[in-house]
Short mmCIF file of C-alpha atoms and ligand atoms in Angstrom, two decimals:
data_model
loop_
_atom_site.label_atom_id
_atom_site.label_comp_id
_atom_site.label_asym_id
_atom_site.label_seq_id
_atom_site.Cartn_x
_atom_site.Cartn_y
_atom_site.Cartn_z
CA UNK A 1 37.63 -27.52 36.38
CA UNK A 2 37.57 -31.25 35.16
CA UNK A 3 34.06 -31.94 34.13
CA UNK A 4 32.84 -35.23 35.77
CA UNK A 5 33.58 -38.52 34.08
CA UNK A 6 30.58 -40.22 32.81
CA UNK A 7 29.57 -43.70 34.40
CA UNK A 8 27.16 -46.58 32.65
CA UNK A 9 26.23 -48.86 35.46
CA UNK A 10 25.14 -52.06 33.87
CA UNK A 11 23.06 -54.13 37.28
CA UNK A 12 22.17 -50.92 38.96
CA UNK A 13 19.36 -52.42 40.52
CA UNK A 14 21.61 -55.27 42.44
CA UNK A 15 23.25 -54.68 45.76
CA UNK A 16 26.82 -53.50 43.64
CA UNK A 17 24.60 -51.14 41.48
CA UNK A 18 23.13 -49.64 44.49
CA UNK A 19 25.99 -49.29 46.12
CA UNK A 20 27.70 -47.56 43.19
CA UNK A 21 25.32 -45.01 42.70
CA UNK A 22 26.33 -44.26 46.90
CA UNK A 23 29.47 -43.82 45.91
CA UNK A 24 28.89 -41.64 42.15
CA UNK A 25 25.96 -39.13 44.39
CA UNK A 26 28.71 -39.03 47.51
CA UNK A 27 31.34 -37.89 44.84
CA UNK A 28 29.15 -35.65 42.38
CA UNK A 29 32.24 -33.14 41.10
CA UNK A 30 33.76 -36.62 40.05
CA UNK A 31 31.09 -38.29 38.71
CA UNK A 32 27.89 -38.38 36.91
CA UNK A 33 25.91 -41.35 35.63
CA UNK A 34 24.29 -40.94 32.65
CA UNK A 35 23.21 -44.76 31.65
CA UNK A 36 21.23 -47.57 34.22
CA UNK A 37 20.68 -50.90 33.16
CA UNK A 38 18.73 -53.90 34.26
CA UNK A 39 17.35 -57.23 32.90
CA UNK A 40 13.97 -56.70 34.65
CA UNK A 41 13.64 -55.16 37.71
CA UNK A 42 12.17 -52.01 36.07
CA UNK A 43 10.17 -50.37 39.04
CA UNK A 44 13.94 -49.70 41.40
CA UNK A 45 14.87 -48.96 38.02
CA UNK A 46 12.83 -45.92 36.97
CA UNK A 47 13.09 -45.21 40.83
CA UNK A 48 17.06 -44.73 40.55
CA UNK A 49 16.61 -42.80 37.20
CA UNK A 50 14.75 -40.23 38.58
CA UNK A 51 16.46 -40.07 41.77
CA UNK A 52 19.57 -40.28 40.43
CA UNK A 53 18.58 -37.33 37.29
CA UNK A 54 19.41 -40.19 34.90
CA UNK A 55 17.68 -40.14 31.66
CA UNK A 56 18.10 -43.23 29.96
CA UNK A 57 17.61 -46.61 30.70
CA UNK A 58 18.05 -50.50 29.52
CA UNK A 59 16.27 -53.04 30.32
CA UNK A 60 17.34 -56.65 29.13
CA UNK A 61 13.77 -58.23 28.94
CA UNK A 62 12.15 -57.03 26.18
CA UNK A 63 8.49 -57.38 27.66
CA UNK A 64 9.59 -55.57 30.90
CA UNK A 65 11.03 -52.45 28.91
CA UNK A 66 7.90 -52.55 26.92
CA UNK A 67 5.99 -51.54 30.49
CA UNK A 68 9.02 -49.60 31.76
CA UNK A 69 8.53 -47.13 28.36
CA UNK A 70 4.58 -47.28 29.16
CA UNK A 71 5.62 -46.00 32.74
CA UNK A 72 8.16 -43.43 32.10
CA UNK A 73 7.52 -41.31 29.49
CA UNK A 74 9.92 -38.77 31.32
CA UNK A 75 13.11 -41.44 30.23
CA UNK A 76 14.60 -42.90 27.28
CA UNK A 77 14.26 -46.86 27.96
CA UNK A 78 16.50 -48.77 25.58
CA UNK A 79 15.51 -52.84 25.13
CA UNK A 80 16.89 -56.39 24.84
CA UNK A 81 20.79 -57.52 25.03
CA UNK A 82 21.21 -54.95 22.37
CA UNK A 83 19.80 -52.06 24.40
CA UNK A 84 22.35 -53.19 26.84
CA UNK A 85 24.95 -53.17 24.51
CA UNK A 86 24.00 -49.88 23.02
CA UNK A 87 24.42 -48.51 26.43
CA UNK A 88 27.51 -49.65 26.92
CA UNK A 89 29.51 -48.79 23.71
CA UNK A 90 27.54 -44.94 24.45
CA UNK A 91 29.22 -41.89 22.57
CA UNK A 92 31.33 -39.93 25.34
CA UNK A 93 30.90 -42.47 28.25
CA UNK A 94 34.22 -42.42 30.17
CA UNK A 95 33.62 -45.84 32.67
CA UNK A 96 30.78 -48.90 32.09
CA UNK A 97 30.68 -50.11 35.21
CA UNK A 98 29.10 -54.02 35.02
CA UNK A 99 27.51 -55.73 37.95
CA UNK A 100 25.39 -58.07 35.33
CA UNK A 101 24.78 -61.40 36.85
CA UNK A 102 26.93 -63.87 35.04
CA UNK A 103 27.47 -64.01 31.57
CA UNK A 104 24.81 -61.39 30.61
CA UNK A 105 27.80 -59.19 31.33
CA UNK A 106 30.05 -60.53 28.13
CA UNK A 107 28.92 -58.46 25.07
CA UNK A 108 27.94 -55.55 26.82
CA UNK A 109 31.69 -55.60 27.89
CA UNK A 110 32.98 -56.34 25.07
CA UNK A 111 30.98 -53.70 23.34
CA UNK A 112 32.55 -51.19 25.89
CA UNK A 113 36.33 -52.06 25.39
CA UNK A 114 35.33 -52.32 21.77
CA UNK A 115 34.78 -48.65 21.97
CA UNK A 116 37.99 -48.37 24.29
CA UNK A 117 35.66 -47.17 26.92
CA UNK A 118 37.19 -48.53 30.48
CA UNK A 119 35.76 -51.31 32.22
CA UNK A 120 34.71 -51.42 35.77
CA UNK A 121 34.37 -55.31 36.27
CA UNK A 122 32.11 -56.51 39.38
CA UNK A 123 31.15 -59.70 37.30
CA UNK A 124 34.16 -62.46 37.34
CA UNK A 125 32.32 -64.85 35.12
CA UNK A 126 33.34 -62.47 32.08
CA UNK A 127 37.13 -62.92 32.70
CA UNK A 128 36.41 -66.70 34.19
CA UNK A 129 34.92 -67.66 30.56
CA UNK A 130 36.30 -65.89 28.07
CA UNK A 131 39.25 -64.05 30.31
CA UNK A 132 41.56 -64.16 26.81
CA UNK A 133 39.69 -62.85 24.30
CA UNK A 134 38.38 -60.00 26.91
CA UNK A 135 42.21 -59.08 28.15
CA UNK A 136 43.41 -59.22 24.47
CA UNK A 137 41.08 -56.54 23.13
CA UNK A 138 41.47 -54.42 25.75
CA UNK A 139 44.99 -54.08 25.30
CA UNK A 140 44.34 -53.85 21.16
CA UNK A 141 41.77 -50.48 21.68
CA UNK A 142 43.80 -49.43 25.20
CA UNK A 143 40.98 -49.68 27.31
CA UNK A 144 41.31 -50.54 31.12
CA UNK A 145 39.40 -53.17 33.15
CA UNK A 146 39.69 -52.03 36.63
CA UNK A 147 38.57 -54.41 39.28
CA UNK A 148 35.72 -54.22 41.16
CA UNK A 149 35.79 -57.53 42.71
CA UNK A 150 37.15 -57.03 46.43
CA UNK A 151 40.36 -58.58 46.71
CA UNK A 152 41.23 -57.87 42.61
CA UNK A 153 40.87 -54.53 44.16
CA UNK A 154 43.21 -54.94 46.99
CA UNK A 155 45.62 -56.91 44.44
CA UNK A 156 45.41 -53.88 42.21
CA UNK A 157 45.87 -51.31 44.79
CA UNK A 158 48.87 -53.22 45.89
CA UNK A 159 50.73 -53.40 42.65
CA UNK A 160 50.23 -50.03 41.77
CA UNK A 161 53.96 -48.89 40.50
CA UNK A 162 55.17 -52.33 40.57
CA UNK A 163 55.43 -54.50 38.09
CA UNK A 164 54.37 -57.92 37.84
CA UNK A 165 58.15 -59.15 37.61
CA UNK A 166 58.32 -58.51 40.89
CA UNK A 167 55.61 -60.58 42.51
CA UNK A 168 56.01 -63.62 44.05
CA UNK A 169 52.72 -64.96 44.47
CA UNK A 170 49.07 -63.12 45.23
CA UNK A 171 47.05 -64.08 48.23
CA UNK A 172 42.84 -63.86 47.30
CA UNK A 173 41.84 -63.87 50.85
CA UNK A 174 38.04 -65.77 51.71
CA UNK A 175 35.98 -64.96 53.90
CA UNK A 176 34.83 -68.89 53.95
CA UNK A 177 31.00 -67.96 53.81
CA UNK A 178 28.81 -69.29 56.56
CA UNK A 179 29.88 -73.01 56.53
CA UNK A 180 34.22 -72.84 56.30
CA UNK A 181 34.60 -72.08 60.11
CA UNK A 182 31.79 -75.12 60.91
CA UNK A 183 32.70 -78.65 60.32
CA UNK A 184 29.89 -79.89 61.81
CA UNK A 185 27.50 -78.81 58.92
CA UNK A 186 25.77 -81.51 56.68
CA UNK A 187 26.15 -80.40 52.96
CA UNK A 188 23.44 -82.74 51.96
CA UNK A 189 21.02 -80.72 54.58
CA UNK A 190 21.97 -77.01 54.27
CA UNK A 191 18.93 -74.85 53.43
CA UNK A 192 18.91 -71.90 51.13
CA UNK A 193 18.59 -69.76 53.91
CA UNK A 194 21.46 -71.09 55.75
CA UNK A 195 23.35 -70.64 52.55
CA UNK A 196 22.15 -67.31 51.56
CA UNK A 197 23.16 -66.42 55.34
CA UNK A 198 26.63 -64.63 55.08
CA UNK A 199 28.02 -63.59 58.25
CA UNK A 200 30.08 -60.75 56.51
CA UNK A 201 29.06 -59.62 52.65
CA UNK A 202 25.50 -58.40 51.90
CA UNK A 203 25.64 -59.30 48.09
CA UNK A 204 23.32 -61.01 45.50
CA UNK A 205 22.19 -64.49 45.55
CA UNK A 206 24.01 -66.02 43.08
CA UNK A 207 28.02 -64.80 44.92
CA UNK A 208 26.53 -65.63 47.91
CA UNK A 209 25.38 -68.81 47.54
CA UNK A 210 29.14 -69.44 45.08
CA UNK A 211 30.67 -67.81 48.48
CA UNK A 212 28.88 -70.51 50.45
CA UNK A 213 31.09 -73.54 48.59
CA UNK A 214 33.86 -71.44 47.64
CA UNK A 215 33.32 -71.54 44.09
CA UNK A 216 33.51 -67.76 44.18
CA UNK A 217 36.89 -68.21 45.29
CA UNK A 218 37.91 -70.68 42.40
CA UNK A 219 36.32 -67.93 40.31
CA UNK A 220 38.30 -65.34 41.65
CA UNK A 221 41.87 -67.67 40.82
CA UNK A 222 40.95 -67.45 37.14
CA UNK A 223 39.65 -63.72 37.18
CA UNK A 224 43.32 -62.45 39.33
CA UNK A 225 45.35 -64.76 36.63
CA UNK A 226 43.47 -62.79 33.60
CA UNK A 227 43.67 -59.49 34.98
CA UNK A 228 47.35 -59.31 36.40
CA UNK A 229 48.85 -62.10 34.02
CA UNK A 230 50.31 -64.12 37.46
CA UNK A 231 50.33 -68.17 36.68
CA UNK A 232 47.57 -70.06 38.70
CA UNK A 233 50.28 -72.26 40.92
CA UNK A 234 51.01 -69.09 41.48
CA UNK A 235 47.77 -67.42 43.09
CA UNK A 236 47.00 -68.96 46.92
CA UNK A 237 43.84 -68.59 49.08
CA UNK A 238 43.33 -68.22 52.76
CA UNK A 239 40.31 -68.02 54.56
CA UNK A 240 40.12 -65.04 56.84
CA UNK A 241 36.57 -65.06 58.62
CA UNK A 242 36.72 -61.09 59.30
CA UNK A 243 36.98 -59.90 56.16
CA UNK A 244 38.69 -57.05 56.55
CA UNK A 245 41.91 -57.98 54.98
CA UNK A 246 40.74 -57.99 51.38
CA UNK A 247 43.94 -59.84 49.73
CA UNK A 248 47.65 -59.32 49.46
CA UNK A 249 50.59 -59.57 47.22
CA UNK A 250 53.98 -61.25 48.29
CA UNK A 251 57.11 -60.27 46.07
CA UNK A 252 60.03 -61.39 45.47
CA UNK A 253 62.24 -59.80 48.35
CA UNK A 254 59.84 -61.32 50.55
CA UNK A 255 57.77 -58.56 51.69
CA UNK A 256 53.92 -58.67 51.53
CA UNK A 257 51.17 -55.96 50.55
CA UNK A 258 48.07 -56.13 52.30
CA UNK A 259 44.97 -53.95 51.39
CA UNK A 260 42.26 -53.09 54.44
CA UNK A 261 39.08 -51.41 54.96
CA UNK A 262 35.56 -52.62 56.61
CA UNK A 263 33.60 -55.24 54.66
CA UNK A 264 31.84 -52.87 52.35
CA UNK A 265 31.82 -53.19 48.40
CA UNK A 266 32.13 -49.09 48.26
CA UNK A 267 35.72 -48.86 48.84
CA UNK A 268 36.47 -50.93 45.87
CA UNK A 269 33.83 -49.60 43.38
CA UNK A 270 34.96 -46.27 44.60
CA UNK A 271 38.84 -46.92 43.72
CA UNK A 272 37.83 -48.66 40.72
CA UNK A 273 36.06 -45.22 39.28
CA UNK A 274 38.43 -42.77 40.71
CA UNK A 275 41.79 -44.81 39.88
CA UNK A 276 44.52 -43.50 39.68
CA UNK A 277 42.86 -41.12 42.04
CA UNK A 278 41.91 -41.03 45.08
CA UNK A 279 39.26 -39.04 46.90
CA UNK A 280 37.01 -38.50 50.25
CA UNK A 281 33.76 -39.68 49.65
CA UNK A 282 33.00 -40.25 53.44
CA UNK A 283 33.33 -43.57 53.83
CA UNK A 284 33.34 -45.31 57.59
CA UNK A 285 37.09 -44.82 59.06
CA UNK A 286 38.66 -48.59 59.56
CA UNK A 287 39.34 -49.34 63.49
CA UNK A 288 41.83 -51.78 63.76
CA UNK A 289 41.22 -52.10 67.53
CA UNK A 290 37.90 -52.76 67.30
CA UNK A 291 37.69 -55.32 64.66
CA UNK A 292 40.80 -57.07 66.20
CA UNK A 293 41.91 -60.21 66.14
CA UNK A 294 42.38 -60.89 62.76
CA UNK A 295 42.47 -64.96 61.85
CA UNK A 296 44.19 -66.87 58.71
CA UNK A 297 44.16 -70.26 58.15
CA UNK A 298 44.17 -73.01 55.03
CA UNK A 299 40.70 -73.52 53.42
CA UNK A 300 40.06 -77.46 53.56
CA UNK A 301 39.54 -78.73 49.53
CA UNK A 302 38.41 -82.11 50.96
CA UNK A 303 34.92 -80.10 52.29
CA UNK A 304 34.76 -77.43 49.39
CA UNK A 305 35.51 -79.37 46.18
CA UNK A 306 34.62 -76.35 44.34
CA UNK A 307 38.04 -74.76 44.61
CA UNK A 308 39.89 -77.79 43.18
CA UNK A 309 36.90 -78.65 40.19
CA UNK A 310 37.84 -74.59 39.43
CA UNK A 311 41.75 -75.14 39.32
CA UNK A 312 41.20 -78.34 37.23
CA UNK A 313 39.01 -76.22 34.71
CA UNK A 314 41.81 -73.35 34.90
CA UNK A 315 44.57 -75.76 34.28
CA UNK A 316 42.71 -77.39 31.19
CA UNK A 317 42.51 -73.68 29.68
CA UNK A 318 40.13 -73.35 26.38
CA UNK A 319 36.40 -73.98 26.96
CA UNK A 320 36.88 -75.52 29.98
CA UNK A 321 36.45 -72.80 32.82
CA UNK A 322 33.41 -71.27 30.42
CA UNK A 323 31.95 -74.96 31.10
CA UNK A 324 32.89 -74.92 34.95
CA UNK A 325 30.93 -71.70 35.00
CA UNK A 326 27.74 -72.26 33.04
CA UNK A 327 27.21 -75.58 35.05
CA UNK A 328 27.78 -73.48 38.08
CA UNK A 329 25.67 -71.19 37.55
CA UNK A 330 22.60 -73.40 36.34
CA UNK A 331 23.51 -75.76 39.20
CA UNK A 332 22.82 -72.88 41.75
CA UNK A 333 19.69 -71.60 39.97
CA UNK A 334 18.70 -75.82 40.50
CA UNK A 335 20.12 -75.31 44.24
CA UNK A 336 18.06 -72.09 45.43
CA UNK A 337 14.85 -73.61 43.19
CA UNK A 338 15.24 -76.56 45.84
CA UNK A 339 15.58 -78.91 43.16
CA UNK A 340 19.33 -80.50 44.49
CA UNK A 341 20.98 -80.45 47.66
CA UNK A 342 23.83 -78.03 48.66
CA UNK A 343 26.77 -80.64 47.92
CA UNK A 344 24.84 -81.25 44.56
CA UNK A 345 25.94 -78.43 43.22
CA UNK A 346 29.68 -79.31 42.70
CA UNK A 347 28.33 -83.14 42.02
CA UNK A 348 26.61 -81.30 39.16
CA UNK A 349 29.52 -79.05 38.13
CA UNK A 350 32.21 -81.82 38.40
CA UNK A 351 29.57 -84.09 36.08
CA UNK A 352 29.33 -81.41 33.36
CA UNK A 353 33.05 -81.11 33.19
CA UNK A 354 33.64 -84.45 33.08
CA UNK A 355 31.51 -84.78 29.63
CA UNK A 356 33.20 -81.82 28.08
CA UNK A 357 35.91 -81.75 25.60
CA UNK A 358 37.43 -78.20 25.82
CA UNK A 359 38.35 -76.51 22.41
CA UNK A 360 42.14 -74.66 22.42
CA UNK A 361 41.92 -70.49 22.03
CA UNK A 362 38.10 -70.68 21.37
CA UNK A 363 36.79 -68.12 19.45
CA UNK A 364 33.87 -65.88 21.05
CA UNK A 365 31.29 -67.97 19.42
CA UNK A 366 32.75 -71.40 21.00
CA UNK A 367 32.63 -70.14 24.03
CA UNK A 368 28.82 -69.36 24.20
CA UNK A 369 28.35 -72.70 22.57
CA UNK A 370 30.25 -74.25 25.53
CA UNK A 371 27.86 -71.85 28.17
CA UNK A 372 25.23 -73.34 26.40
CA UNK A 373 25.88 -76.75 26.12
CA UNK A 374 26.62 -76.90 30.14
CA UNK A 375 23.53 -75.26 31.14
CA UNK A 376 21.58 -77.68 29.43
CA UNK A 377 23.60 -80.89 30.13
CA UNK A 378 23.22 -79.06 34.20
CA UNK A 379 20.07 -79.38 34.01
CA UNK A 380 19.93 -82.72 32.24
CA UNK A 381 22.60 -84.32 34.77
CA UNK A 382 19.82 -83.03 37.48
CA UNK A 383 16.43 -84.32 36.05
CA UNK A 384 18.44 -87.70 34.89
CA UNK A 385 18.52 -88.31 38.65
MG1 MG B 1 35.23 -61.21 45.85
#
């Protein structure tokens, strides 16, 4: 018998976490966690542990794993970014799997495919910022980053025994959030709750709210160009409300690859840990006739400026998307602290990039000295007002 393969998961208390360690306890022959990480959300966290028969733990916050240790004697809690880290690069770990919010998730994967220990990516903003130096050393140790991401799942499940010569162009299907399907909305009025609202995906604040102006999908361009090498002019987007057509790959002789299942992160976190496999772990049957009619059309860059600011920060290469992405991210933090308006927060992004002079093949270190610099000229461009 195979022994199980050992899974990190890096986020485990966020809604991909959770729904990871569904999928590792539906599948136990296949899989057995042995690592759970969090920045501070320590009480799920010792909850999971136990639950889960997990016996060590990070925590990112140092204070926070100072009371988790206190709290559970019965585990071995690790601390800081370097606890994280530690976890990650473990002895004998087969997959990390990192739902980390943002770029918390860049050393600890690094530190992984350091090790040659395979990636499962849920968090784009590693690949979206520093998407070259993380491709290049996993091909130099030989480690896979297997997509977690929805449609970078559907894309990869698609091209499976193709090659890459043979693709036309790949279709990221959106689900357009709550607002794509309304033009009567007022950006400069939308609430968080209305925001945080998604009529399809139960995720974390942060993609929602991204999902909401379709950032998430300019995201996604740059994360499907670093992970199957296709040129941006190359990588399209549709909205399709229903979400159950997850994205698709057109190739050359014209025919397209669709992947399908219900709107529910398992199926991809599931193919991501059992690739090249595939196994039963119970998951809800897709009924076509039920969720029928399907519906494509053209996302609208004149309402969602997000999508073009993230193809602009593509196209400019170097520090550029890292920049796009920081001032995101702060810009969203300043959006659900009620500090800007909705439309603010591609005013805000579009402001940051426009002060930024992106360095060519940045080294590791340029790149968190671009994150840096956008968060705080974010947060400047926001309190100057
Ligand atoms: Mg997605």
């Amino acid at each position: 018998m195979i022994p199980p393969q050992k899974i990190v998961i890096l986020g485990s208390t966020g809604s991909i976490g959770q729904s990871t360690l569904r999928v590792c306890a539906a599948l136990p022959e296949q899989f057995e966690v042995v690592g759970l990480a969090a920045m501070s959300r320590i009480e799920p966290l010792i909850d999971q542990a136990r639950l889960h028969g997990v016996k060590t733990i990070a925590v990112a916050d140092v204070q926070s794993a100072r009371i988790a240790a206190d709290r559970a004697p019965d585990l071995t809690v690790w601390s800081g970014a370097e606890g994280i880290e530690r976890m990650a690069a473990g002895e004998g770990v087969d997959t990390v799997l990192c739902a980390l919010v943002g770029m918390a998730g860049l050393r600890p994967v690094l530190a992984a495919l350091e090790r040659g220990t395979d990636v499962a990516l849920a968090t784009k903003e590693v690949l979206v910022a520093a998407g070259g130096r993380v491709t290049a050393l996993a091909r130099r140790t030989g480690a896979h980053i297997l997509p977690v991401d929805s449609e970078h799942s559907a894309i990869f499940q698609c091209l499976q025994g193709q090659s890459v010569g043979r693709v036309k162009r790949l279709v990221l299907t959106a689900s357009g959030g709550p607002f794509a399907a309304r033009a009567d909305i007022d950006f400069e009025k939308v609430t968080v709750a209305e925001a945080l609202n998604h009529p399809r995906w139960n995720m974390g604040k942060k993609v929602t709210v991204d999902s909401a102006t379709l950032m998430n999908k300019g995201l996604e361009i740059m994360e499907a160009h670093w992970l199957f090498d296709v040129p941006l002019d190359r990588i399209d987007v549709v909205i399709h409300p229903e979400s159950i057509v997850h994205s698709m790959v057109e190739f050359i002789d014209g025919s397209v690859l669709a992947q399908m299942s219900p709107p529910d992160m398992r199926y991809a976190i599931q193919y991501a840990l059992t690739w090249p496999g595939r196994f039963d772990g119970g998951l809800p049957p897709l009924d076509l006739v039920k969720v029928s009619p399907l519906h494509f059309k053209s996302p609208d860059p004149s309402r969602f400026p997000g999508l073009s600011l993230a193809r602009s920060a593509a196209a400019t290469g170097g520090t550029m998307p890292a920049v796009l992405n920081a001032a995101n991210e702060e810009a969203v933090s300043l959006f659900l602290e009620g500090r800007i308006p909705f439309a603010g927060i591609w005013r805000t992004v579009e402001v940051v990039m426009a002060r930024h002079h992106s360095i060519r093949d940045p080294e590791l270190e340029a790149i968190l000295d671009a994150d840096r610099w956008a968060r705080t000229a974010a947060r400047e461009t926001v309190n100057a007002r």
